[in-house]
CSV table of N, CA and C in Angstrom, one decimal:
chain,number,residue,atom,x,y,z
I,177,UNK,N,44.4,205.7,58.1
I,177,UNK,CA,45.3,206.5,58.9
I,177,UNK,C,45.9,207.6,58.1
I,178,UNK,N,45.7,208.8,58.3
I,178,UNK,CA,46.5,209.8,57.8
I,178,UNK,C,48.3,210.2,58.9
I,179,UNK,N,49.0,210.4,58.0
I,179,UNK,CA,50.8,210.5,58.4
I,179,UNK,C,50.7,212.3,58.5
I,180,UNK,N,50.8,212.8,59.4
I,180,UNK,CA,51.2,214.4,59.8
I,180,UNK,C,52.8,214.7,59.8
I,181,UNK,N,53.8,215.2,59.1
I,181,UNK,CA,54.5,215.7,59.2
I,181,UNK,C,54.8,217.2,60.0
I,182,UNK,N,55.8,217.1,61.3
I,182,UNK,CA,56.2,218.4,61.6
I,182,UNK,C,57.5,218.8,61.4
I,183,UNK,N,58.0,219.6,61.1
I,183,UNK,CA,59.6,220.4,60.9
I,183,UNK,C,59.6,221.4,62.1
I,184,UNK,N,61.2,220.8,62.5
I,184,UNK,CA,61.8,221.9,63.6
I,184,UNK,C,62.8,222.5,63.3
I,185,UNK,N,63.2,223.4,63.5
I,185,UNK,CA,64.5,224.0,63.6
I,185,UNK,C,65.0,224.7,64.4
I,186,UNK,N,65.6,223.7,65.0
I,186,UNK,CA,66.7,224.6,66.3
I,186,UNK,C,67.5,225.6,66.1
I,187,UNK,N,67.2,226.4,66.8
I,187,UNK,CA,67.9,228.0,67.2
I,187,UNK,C,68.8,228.0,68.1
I,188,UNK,N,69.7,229.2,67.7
I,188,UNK,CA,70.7,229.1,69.1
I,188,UNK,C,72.2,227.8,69.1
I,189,UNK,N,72.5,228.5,70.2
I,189,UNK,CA,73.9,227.6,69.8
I,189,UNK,C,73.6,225.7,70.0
I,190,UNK,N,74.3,224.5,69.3
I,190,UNK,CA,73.3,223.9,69.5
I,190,UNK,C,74.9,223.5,70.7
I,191,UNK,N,74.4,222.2,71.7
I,191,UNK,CA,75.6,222.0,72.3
I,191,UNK,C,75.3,220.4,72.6
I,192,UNK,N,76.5,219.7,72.6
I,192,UNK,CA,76.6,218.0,72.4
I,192,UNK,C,76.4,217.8,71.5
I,193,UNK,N,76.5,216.0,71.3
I,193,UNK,CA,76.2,215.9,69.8
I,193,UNK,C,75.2,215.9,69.0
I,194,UNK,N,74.7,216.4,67.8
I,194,UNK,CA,74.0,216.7,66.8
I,194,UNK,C,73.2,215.9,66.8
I,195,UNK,N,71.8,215.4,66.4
I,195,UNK,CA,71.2,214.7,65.9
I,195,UNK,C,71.5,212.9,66.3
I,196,UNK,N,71.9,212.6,67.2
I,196,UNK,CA,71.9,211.5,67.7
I,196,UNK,C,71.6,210.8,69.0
I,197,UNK,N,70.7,210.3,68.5
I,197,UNK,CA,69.4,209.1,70.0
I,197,UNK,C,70.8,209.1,71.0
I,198,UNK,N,70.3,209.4,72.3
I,198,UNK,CA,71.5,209.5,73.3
I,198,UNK,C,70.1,208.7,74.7
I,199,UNK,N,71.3,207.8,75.0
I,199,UNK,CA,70.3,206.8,76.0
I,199,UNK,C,70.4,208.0,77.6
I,200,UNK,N,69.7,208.4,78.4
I,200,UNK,CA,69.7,209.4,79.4
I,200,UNK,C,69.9,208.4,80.5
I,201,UNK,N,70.4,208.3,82.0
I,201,UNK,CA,69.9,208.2,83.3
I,201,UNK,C,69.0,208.8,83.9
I,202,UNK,N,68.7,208.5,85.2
I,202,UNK,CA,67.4,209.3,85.9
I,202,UNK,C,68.2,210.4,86.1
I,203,UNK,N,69.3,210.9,86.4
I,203,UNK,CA,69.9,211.8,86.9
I,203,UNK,C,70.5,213.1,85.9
I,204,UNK,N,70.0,212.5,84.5
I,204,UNK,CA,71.1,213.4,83.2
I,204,UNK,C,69.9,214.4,83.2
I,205,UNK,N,70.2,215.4,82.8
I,205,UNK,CA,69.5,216.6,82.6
I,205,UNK,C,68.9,217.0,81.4
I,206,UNK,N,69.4,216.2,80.4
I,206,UNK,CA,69.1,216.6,78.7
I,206,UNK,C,69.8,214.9,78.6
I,207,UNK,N,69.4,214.8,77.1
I,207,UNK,CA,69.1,213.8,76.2
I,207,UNK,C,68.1,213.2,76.1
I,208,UNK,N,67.0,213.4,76.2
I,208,UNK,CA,65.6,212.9,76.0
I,208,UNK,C,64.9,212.9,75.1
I,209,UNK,N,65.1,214.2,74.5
I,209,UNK,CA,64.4,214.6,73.2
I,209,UNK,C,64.4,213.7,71.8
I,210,UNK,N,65.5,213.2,71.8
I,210,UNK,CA,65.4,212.4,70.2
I,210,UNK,C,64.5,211.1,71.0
I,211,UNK,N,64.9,210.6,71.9
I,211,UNK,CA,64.7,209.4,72.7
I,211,UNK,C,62.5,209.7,72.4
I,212,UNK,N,61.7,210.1,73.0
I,212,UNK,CA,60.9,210.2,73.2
I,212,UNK,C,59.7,210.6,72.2
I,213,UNK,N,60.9,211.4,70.7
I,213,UNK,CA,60.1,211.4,69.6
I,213,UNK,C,60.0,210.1,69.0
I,214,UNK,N,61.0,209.5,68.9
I,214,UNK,CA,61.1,208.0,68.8
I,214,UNK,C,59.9,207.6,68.9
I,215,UNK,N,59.5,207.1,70.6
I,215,UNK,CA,58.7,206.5,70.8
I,215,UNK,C,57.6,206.6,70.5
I,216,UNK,N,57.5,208.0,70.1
I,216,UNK,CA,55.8,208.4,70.0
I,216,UNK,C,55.3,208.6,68.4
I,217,UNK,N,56.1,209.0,67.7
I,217,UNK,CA,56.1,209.4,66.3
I,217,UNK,C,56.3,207.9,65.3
I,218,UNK,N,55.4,208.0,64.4
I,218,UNK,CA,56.1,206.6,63.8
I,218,UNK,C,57.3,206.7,62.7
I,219,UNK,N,57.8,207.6,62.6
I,219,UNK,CA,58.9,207.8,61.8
I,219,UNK,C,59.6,209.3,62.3
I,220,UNK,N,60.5,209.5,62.3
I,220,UNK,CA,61.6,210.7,62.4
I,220,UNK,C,62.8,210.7,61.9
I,221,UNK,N,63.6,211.4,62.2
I,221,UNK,CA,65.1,211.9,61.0
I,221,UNK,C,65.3,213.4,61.0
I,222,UNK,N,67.0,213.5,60.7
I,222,UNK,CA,67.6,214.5,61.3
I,222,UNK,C,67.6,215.4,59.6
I,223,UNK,N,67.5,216.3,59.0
I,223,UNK,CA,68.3,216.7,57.7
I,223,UNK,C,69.4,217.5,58.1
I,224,UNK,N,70.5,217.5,58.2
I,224,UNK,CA,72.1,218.4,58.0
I,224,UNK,C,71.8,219.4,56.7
I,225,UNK,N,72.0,220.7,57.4
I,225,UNK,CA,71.8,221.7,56.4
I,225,UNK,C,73.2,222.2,56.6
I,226,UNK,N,73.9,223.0,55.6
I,226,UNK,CA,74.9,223.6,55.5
I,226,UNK,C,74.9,224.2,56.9
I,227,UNK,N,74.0,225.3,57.3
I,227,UNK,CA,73.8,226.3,58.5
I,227,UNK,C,72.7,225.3,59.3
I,228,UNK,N,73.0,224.6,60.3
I,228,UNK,CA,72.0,223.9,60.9
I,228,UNK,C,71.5,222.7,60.9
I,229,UNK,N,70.7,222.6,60.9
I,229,UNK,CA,69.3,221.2,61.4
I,229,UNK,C,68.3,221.5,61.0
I,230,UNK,N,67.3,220.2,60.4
I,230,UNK,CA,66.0,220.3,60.3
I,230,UNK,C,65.7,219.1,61.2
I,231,UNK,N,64.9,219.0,62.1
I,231,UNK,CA,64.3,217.6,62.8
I,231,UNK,C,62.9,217.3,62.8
I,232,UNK,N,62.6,216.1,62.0
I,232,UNK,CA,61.3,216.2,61.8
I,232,UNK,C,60.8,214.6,62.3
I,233,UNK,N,59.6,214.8,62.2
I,233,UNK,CA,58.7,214.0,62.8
I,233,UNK,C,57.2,213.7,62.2
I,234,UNK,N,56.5,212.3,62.0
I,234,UNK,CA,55.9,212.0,61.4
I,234,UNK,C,54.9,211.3,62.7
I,235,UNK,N,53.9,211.8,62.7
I,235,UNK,CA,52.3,211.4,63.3
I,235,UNK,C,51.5,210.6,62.8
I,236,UNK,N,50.7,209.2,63.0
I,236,UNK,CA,49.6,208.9,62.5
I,236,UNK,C,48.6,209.3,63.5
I,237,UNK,N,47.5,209.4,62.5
I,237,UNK,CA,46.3,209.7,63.3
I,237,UNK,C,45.3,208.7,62.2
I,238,UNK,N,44.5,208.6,63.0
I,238,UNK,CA,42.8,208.1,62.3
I,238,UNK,C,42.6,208.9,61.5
I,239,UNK,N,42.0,208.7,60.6
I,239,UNK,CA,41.7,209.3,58.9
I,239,UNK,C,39.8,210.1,59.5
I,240,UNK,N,39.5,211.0,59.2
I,240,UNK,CA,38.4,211.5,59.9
I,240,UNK,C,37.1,211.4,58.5
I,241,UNK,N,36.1,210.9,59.1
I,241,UNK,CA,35.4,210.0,58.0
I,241,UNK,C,34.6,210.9,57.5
């Protein structure tokens, strides 16, 4: 298995709380996004920068022979 790392960095004002898994209803309009990297990435994590956020995310994939 090879591990893919991606970095994000959100732009813009950010609004609610920062970097924290927020459980959604069917009815909520946002909080899904940490929720769903979760599930699909095998590892993720927030870095706190002085100015901002880094949010990253780790992929496995099959190793290509």
């Amino acid at each position: 298995m090879c591990l893919h790392r991606i970095d994000l960095h959100p732009g813009g004002v950010q609004h609610g709380p920062a970097g924290r898994l927020q459980h959604a209803d069917e009815s909520s309009c946002s909080g899904r996004g940490l929720f769903l990297v979760g599930e699909l990435a095998a590892d993720f994590g927030i870095d706190h920068h002085v100015v901002g956020k880094t949010v990253w995310a780790a992929f496995e994939r099959p190793a290509t022979p």
